[in-house]
Short mmCIF file of C-alpha atoms (C1' of nucleotides) in Angstrom, two decimals:
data_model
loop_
_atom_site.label_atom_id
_atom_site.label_comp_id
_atom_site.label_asym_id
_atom_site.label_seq_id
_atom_site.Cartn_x
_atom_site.Cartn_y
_atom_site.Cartn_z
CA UNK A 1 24.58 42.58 14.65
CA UNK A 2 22.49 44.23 17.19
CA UNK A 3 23.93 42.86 20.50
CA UNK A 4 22.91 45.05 24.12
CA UNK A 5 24.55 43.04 26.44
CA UNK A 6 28.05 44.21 28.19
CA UNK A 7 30.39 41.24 27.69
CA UNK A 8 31.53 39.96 31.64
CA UNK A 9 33.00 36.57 31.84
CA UNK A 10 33.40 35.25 28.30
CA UNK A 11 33.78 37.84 26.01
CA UNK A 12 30.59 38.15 23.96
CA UNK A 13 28.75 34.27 24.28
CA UNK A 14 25.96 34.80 22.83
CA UNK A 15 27.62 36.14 19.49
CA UNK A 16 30.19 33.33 19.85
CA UNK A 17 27.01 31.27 20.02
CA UNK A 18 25.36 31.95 17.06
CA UNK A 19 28.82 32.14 15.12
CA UNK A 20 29.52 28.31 16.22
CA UNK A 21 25.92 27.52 15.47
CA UNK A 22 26.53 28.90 12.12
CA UNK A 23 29.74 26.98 11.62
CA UNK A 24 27.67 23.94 12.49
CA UNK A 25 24.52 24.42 10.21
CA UNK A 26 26.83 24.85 7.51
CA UNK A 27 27.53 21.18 7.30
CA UNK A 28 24.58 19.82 9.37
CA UNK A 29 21.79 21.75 8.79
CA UNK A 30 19.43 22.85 11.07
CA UNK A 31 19.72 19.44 13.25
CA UNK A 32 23.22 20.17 13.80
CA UNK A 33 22.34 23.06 16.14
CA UNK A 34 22.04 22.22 19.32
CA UNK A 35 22.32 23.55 22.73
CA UNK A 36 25.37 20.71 23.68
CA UNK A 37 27.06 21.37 20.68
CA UNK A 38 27.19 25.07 20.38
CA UNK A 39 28.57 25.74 24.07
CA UNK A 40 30.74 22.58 23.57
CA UNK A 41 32.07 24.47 20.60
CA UNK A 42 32.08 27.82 22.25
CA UNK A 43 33.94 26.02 24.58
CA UNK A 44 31.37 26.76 27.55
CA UNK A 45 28.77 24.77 29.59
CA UNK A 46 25.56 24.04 27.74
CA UNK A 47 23.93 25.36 30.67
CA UNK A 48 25.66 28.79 29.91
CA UNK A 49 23.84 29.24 27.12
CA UNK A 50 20.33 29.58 29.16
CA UNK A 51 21.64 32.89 29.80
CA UNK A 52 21.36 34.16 26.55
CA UNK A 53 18.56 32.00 25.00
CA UNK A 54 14.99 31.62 26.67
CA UNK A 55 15.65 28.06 25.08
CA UNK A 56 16.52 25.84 22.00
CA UNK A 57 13.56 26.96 19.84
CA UNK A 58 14.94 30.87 21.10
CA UNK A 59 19.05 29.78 19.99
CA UNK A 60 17.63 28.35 16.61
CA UNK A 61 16.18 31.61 15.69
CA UNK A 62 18.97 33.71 16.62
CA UNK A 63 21.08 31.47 14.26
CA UNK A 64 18.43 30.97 11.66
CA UNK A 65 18.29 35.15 11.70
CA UNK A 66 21.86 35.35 10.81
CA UNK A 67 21.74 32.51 8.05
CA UNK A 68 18.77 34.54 6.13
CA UNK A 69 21.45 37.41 6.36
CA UNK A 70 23.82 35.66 4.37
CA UNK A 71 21.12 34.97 2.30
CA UNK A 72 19.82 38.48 1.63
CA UNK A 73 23.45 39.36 1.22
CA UNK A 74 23.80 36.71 -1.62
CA UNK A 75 21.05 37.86 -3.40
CA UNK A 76 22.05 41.54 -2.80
CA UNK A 77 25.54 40.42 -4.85
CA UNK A 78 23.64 38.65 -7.30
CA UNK A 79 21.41 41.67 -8.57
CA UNK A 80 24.39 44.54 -7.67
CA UNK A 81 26.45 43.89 -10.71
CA UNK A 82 23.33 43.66 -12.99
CA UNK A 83 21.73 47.52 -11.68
CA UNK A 84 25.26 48.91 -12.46
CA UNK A 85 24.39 48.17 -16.24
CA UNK A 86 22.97 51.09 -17.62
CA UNK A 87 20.51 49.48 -20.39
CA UNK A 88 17.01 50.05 -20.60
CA UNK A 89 14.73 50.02 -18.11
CA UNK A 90 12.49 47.46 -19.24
CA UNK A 91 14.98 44.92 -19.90
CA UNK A 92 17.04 45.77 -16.96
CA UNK A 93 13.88 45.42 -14.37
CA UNK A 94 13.21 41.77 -16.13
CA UNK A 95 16.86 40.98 -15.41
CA UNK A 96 16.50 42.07 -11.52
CA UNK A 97 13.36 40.42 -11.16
CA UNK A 98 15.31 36.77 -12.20
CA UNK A 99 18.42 37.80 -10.76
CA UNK A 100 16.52 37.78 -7.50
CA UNK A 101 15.49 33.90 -8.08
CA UNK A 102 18.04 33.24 -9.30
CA UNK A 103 20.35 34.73 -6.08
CA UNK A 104 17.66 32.87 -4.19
CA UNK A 105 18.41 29.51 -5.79
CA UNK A 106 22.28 29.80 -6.23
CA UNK A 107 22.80 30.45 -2.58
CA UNK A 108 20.34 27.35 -1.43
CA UNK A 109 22.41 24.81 -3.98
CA UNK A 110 25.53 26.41 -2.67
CA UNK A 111 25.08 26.20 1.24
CA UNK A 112 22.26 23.98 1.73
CA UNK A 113 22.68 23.85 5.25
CA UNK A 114 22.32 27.62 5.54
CA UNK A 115 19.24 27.49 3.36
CA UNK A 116 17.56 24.88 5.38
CA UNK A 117 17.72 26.69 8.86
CA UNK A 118 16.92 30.62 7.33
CA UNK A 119 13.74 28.73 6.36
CA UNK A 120 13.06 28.80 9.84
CA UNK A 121 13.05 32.53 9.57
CA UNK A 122 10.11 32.53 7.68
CA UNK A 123 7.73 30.97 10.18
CA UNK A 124 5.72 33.47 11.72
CA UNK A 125 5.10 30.88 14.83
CA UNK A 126 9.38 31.01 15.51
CA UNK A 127 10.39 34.17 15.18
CA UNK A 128 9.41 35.42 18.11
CA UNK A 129 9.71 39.21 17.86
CA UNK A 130 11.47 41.22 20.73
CA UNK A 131 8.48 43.70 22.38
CA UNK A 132 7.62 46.24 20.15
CA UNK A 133 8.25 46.23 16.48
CA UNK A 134 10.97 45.31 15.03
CA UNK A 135 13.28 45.04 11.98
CA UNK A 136 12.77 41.25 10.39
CA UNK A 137 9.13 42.38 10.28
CA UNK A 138 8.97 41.30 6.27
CA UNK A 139 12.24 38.90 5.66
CA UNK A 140 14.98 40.94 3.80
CA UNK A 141 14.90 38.25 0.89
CA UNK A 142 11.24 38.65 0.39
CA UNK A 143 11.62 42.54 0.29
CA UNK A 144 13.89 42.21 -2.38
CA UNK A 145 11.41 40.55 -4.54
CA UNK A 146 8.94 42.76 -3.64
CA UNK A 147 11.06 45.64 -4.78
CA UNK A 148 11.92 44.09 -7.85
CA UNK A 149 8.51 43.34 -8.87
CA UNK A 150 7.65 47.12 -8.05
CA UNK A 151 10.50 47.74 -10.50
CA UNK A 152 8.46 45.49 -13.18
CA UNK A 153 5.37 48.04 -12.00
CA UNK A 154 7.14 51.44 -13.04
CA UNK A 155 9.14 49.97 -15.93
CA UNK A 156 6.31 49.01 -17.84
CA UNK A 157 6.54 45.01 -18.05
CA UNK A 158 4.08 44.54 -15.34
CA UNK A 159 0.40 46.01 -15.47
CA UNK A 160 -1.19 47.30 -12.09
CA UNK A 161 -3.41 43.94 -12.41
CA UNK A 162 -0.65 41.87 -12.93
CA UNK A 163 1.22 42.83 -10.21
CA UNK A 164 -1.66 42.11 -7.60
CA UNK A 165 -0.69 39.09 -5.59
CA UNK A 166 2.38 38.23 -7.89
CA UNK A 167 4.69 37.82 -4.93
CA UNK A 168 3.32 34.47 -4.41
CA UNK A 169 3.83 32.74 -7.56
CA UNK A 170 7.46 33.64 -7.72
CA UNK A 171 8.48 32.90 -4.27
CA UNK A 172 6.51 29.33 -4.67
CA UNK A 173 8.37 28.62 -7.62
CA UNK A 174 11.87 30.07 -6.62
CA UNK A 175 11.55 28.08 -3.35
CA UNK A 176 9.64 25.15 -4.13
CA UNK A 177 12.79 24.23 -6.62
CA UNK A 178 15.80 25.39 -4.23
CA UNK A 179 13.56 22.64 -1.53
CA UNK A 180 12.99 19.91 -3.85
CA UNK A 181 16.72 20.68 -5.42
CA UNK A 182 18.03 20.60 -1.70
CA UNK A 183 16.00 18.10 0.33
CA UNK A 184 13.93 16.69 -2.53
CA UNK A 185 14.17 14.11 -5.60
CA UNK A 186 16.68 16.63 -7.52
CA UNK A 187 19.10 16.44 -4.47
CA UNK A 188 22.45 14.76 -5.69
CA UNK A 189 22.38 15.93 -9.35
CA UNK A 190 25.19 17.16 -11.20
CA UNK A 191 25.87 21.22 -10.44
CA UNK A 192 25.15 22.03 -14.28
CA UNK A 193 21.92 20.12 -14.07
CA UNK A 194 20.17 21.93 -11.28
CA UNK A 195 21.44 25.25 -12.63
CA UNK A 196 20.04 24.92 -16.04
CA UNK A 197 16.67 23.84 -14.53
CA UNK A 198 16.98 26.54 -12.01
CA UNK A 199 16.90 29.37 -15.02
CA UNK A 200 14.26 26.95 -16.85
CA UNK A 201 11.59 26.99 -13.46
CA UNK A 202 12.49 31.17 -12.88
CA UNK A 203 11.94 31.61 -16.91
CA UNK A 204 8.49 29.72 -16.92
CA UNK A 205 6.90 31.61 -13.65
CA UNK A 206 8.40 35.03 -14.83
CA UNK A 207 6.77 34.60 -18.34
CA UNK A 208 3.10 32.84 -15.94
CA UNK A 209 3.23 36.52 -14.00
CA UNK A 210 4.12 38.34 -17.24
CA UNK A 211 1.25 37.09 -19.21
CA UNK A 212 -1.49 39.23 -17.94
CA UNK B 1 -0.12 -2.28 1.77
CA UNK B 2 2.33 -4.78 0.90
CA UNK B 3 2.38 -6.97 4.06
CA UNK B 4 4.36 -10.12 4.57
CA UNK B 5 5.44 -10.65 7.79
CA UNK B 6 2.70 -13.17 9.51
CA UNK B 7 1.14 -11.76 12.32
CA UNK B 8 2.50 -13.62 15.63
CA UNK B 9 2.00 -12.55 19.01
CA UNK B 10 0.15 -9.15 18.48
CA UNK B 11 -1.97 -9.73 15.33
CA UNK B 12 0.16 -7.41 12.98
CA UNK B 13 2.01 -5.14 15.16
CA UNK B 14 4.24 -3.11 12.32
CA UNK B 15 0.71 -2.45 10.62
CA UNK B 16 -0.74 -0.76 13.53
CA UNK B 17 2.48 0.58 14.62
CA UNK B 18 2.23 2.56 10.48
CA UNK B 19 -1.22 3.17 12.08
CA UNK B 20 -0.48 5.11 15.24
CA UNK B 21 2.28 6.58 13.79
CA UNK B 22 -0.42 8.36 11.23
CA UNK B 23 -2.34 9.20 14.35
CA UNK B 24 0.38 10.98 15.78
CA UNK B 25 1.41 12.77 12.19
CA UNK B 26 -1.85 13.92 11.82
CA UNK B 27 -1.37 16.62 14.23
CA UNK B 28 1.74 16.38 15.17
CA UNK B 29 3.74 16.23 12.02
CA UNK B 30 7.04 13.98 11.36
CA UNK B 31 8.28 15.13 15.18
CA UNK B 32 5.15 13.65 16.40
CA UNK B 33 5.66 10.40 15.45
CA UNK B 34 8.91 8.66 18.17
CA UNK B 35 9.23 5.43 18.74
CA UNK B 36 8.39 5.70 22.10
CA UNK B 37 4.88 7.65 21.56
CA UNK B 38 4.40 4.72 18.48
CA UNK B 39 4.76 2.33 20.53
CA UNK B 40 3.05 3.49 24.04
CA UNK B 41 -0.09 4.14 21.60
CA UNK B 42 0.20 0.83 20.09
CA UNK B 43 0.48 -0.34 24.36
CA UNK B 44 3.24 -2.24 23.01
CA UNK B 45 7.15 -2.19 24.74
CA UNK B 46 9.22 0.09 22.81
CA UNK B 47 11.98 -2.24 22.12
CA UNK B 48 9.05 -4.29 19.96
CA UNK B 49 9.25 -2.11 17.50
CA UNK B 50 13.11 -2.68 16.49
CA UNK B 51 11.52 -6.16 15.40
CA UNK B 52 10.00 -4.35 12.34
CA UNK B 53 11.93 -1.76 11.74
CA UNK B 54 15.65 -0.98 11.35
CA UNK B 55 16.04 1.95 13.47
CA UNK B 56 13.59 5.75 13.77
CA UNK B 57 14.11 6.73 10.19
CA UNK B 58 12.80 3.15 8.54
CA UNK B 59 9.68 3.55 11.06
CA UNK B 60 9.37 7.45 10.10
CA UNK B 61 9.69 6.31 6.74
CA UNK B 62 7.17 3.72 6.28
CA UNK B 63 5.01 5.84 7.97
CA UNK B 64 5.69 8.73 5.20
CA UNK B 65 4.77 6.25 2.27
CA UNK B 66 1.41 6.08 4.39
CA UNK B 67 0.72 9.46 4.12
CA UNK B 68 1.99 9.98 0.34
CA UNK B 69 -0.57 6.98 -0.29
CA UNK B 70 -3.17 9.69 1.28
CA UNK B 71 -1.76 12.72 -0.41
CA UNK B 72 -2.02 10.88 -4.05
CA UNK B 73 -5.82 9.06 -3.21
CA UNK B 74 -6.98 12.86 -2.12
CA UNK B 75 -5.26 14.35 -5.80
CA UNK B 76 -6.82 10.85 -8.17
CA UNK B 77 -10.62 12.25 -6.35
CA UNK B 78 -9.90 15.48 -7.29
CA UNK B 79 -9.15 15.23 -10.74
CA UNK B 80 -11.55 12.08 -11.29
CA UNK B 81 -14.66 14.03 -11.44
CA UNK B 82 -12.66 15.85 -14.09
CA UNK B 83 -12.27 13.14 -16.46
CA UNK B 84 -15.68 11.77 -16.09
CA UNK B 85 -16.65 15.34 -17.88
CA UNK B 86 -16.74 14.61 -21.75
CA UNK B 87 -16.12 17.60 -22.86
CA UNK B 88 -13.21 19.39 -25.54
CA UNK B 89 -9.93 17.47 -24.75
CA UNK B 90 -7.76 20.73 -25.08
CA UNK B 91 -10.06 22.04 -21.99
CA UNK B 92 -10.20 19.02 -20.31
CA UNK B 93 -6.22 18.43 -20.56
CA UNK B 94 -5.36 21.90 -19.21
CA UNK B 95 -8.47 21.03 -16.15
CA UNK B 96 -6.53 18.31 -15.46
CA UNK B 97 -3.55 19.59 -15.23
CA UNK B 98 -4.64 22.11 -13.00
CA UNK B 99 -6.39 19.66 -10.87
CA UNK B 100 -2.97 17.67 -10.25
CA UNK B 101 -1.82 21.35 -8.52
CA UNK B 102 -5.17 22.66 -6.91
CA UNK B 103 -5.20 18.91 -5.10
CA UNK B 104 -1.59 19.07 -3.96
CA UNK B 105 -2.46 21.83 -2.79
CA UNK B 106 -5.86 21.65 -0.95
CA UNK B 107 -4.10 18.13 0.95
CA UNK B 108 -1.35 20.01 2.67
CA UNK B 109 -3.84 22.57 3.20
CA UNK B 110 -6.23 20.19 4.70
CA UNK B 111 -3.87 17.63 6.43
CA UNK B 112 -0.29 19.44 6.81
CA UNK B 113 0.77 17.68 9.58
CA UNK B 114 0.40 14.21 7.05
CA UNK B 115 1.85 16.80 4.20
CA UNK B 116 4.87 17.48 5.90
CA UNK B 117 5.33 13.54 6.73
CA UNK B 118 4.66 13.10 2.70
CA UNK B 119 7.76 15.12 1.87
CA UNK B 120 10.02 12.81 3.07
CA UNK B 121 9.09 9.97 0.76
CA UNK B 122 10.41 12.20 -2.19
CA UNK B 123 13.99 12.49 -0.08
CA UNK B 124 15.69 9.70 -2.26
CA UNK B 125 18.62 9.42 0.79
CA UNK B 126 15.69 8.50 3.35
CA UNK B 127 13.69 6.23 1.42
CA UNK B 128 15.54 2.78 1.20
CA UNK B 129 14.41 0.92 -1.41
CA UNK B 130 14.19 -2.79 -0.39
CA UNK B 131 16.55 -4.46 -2.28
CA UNK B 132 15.69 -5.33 -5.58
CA UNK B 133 13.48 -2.94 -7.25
CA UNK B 134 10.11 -1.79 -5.81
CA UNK B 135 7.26 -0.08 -6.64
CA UNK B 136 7.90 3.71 -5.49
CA UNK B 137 10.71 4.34 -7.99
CA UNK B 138 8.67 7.68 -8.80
CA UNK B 139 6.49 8.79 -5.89
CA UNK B 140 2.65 8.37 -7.19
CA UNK B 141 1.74 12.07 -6.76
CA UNK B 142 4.70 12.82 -9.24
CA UNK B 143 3.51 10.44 -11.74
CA UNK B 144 0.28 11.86 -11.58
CA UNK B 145 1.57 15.50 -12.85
CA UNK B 146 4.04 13.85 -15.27
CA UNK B 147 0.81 12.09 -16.63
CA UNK B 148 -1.29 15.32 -16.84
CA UNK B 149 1.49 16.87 -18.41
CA UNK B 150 1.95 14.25 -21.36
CA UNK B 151 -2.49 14.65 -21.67
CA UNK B 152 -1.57 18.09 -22.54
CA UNK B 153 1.00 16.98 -25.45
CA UNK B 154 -1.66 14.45 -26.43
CA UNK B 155 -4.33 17.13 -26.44
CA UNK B 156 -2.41 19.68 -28.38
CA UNK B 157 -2.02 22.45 -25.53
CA UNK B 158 1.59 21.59 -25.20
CA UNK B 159 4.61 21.76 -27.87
CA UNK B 160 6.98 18.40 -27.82
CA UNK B 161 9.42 21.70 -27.18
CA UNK B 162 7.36 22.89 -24.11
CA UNK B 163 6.75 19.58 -22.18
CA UNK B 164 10.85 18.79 -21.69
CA UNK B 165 11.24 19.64 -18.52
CA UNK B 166 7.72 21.32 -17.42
CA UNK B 167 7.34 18.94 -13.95
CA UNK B 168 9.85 21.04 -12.68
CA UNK B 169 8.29 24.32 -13.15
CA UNK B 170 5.06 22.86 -11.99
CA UNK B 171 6.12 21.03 -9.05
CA UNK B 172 8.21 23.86 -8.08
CA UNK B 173 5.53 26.16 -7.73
CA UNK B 174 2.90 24.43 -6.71
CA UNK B 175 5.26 22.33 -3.28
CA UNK B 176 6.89 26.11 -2.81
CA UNK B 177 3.21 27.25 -2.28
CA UNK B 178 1.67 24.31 0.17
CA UNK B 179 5.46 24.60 1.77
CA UNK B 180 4.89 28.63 2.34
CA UNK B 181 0.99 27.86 3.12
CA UNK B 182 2.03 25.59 5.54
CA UNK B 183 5.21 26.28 7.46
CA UNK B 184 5.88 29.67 6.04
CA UNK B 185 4.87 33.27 6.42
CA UNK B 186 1.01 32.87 5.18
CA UNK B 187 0.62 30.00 7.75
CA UNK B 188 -2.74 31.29 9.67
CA UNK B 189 -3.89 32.51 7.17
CA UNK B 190 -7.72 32.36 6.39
CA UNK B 191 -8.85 28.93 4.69
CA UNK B 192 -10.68 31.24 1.74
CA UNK B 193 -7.28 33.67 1.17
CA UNK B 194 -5.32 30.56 0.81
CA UNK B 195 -7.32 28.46 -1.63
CA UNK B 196 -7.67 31.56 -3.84
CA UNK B 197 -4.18 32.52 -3.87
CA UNK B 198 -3.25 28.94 -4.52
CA UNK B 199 -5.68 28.95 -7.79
CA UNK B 200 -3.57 32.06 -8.44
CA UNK B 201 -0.02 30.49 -8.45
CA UNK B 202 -1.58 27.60 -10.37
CA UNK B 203 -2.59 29.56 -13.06
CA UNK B 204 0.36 31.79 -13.41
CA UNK B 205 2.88 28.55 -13.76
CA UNK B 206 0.39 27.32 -15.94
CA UNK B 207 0.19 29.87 -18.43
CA UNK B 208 4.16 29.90 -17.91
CA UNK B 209 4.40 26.74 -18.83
CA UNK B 210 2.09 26.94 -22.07
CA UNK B 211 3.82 30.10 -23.10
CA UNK B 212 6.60 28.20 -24.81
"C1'" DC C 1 36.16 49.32 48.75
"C1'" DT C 2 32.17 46.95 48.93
"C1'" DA C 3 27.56 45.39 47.70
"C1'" DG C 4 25.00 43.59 44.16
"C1'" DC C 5 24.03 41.58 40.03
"C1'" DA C 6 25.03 39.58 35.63
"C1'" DT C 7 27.26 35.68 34.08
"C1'" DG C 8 29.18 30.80 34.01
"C1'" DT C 9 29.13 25.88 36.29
"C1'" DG C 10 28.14 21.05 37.89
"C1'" DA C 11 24.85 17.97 38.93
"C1'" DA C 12 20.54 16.36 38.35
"C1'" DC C 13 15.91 15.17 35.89
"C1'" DA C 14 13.02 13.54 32.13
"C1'" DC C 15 12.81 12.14 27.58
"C1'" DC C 16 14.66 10.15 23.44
"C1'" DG C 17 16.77 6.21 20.27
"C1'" DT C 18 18.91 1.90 20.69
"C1'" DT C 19 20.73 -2.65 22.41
"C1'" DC C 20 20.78 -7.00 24.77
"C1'" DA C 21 19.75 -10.94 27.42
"C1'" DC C 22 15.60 -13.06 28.45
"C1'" DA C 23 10.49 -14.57 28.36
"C1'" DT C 24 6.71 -15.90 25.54
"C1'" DT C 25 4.31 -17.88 21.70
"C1'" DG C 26 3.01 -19.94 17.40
"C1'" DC C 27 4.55 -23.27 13.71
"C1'" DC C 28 6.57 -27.40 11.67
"C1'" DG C 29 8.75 -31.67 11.32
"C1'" DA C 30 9.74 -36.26 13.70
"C1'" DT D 1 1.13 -35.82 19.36
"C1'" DC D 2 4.82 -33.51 20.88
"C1'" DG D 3 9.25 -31.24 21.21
"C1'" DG D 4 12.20 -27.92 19.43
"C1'" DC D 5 12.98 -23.78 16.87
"C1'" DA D 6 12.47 -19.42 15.22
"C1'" DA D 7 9.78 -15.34 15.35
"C1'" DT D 8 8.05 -12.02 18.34
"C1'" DG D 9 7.55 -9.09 22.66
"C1'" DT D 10 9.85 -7.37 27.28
"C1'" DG D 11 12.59 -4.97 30.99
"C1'" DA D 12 16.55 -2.86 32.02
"C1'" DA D 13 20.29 -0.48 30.70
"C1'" DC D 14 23.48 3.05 27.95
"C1'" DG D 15 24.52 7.38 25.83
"C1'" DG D 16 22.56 11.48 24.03
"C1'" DT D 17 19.44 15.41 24.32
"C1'" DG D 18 16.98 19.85 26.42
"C1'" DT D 19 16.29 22.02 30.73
"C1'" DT D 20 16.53 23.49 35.71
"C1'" DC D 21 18.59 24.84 40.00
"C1'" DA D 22 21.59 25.89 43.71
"C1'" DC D 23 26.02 27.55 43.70
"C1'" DA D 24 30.58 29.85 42.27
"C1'" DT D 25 32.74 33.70 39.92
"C1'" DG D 26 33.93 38.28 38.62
"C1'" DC D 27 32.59 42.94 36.67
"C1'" DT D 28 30.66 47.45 37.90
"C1'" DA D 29 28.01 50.91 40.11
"C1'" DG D 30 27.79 53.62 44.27
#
DNA sequence: CTAGCATGTGAACACCGTTCACATTGCCGA
DNA sequence: TCGGCAATGTGAACGGTGTTCACATGCTAG
């Protein structure tokens, strides 16, 4: 975590911040993070946390940042055991490219709460980017299907043409389920359920992007 | 609008209450539309409007089944100058199919602030059906695609194999794309980029979908 | 050792959802 | 016709929220 402030009074607020407003996303969701709540939790006044955060919008962010981490990291899992099999190319790029929805998908059934607020990542209007450039300039999970459709690209399942502009059916499919799934009409059903549709909705847009 | 309250001192407050609260929506979104704003644009006491509705969600709620009502008007316009063409019913199934998805689309495009409000009719925890049972039981936008889908059995573009399960697929990618469009990384972007890269995840989960 | 600054605090403000006793108004039966 | 009743609207209040500001605290550079 990239943190450039000496701890004085407290320790390291600010990282015990975003930790407690992790620990309360988890369960709540994005509403669950608040300014009261987090320094209550951290054990601090909530004026405290002015110090560190410009203001609520600024301390969602921060939070939402490290929620898409766990995110990237799940999908990083997801795909790491499949690149260690040695198969053919072809097959094994294929596998990637739906390991990456899949990852995607897992992790929003699994901690919906998570998945809700790293949406917030993804607005371009939040994310208010320190100065100069910065890392976060194209969301870690979104690079990862980028680099898996490049890896369609040079194995062969995915023409030049096809791959033009295919990062947007994917992630529309991939995250219009995990929403509806999560916050939608799917919300509630059985574990197995939502799985098994989850593979159905990543096989039918893989074979839309493959057929061209 | 099913109305049956008798209007007493106001005329039909809860009615124009539903009003200003699509008012606010328009371009505020769901936050836009508080009790206390409701109300102070309906010059009405803020307390009045606890006589119509249970608490914040029921008003946000009702006010949500407003805007679906929009969202599935704008996609029956879209897709009616489809059916009026007599042409091959293979073609015309498939046009109307894509028309379902191209006017889901072009609404959140064109009104996301109601879009976003829409969303939360299909959140089966938020909208409380009124005892009994009620119209609503699948949201009309829904039944729409689940209607184009059977045409395409009917028509002969779809296998009895390939239509179990296709809404998700479709809805999938076509609400991940106006979510993205909308509150996600392409928001901003430039009216013609958007409607041509929503054409472009319409057709990809609709060959998906037929490849089976 | 001391001056200065980064950090944390308590109280206050405005806004929000919500409740409650009370005022107003239309309707319906005697 | 008229009186009462129930439905509807009101003003003030309570607890919760984000946010600010003068002030207290304690590390650290010189």
């Amino acid at each position: 975590m990239p943190q450039i402030s000496t701890p004085y009074h407290h320790g390291d607020l600010r990282a015990a911040l975003i930790d407690a407003g992790l620990d309360l996303a988890r369960t709540g969701g994005p509403d669950a993070v608040r300014v009261r709540e987090v320094t209550r939790a951290a054990g601090v006044s909530p004026a405290s946390a002015y110090r560190h955060f410009a203001d609520h919008r600024a301390l969602l962010v921060a939070v939402a940042l490290g929620s898409q981490d766990l995110l990237a990291q799940a999908m990083r899992e997801r795909i790491s055991s499949l690149v260690a099999d040695a198969s053919g190319t072809q097959e094994q790029a294929v596998a990637r490219l739906r390991g990456v929805g899949l990852g995607y998908i897992d992790f929003a059934l699994a901690e919906p709460g998570w998945f809700a607020l790293a949406l917030l990542t993804f607005d371009p209007a939040g994310a208010a980017a320190p100065s100069v450039t910065v890392a976060h300039e194209v969301p870690p999970p979104f690079q990862l299907l980028i680099d898996a459709l490049d890896g369609c690209v040079t194995a062969g399942v995915l023409s030049a043409e096809g791959r033009v502009n295919a990062e947007w059916p994917c992630w529309s499919a991939v995250h219009g389920f995990a929403d509806i799934a999560t916050r939608g009409p799917l919300q509630g059903q059985d574990a197995p359920t939502l799985a098994a549709l989850g593979v159905h909705v990543v096989d039918r847009i893989v074979a839309g992007v493959r057929s061209r």
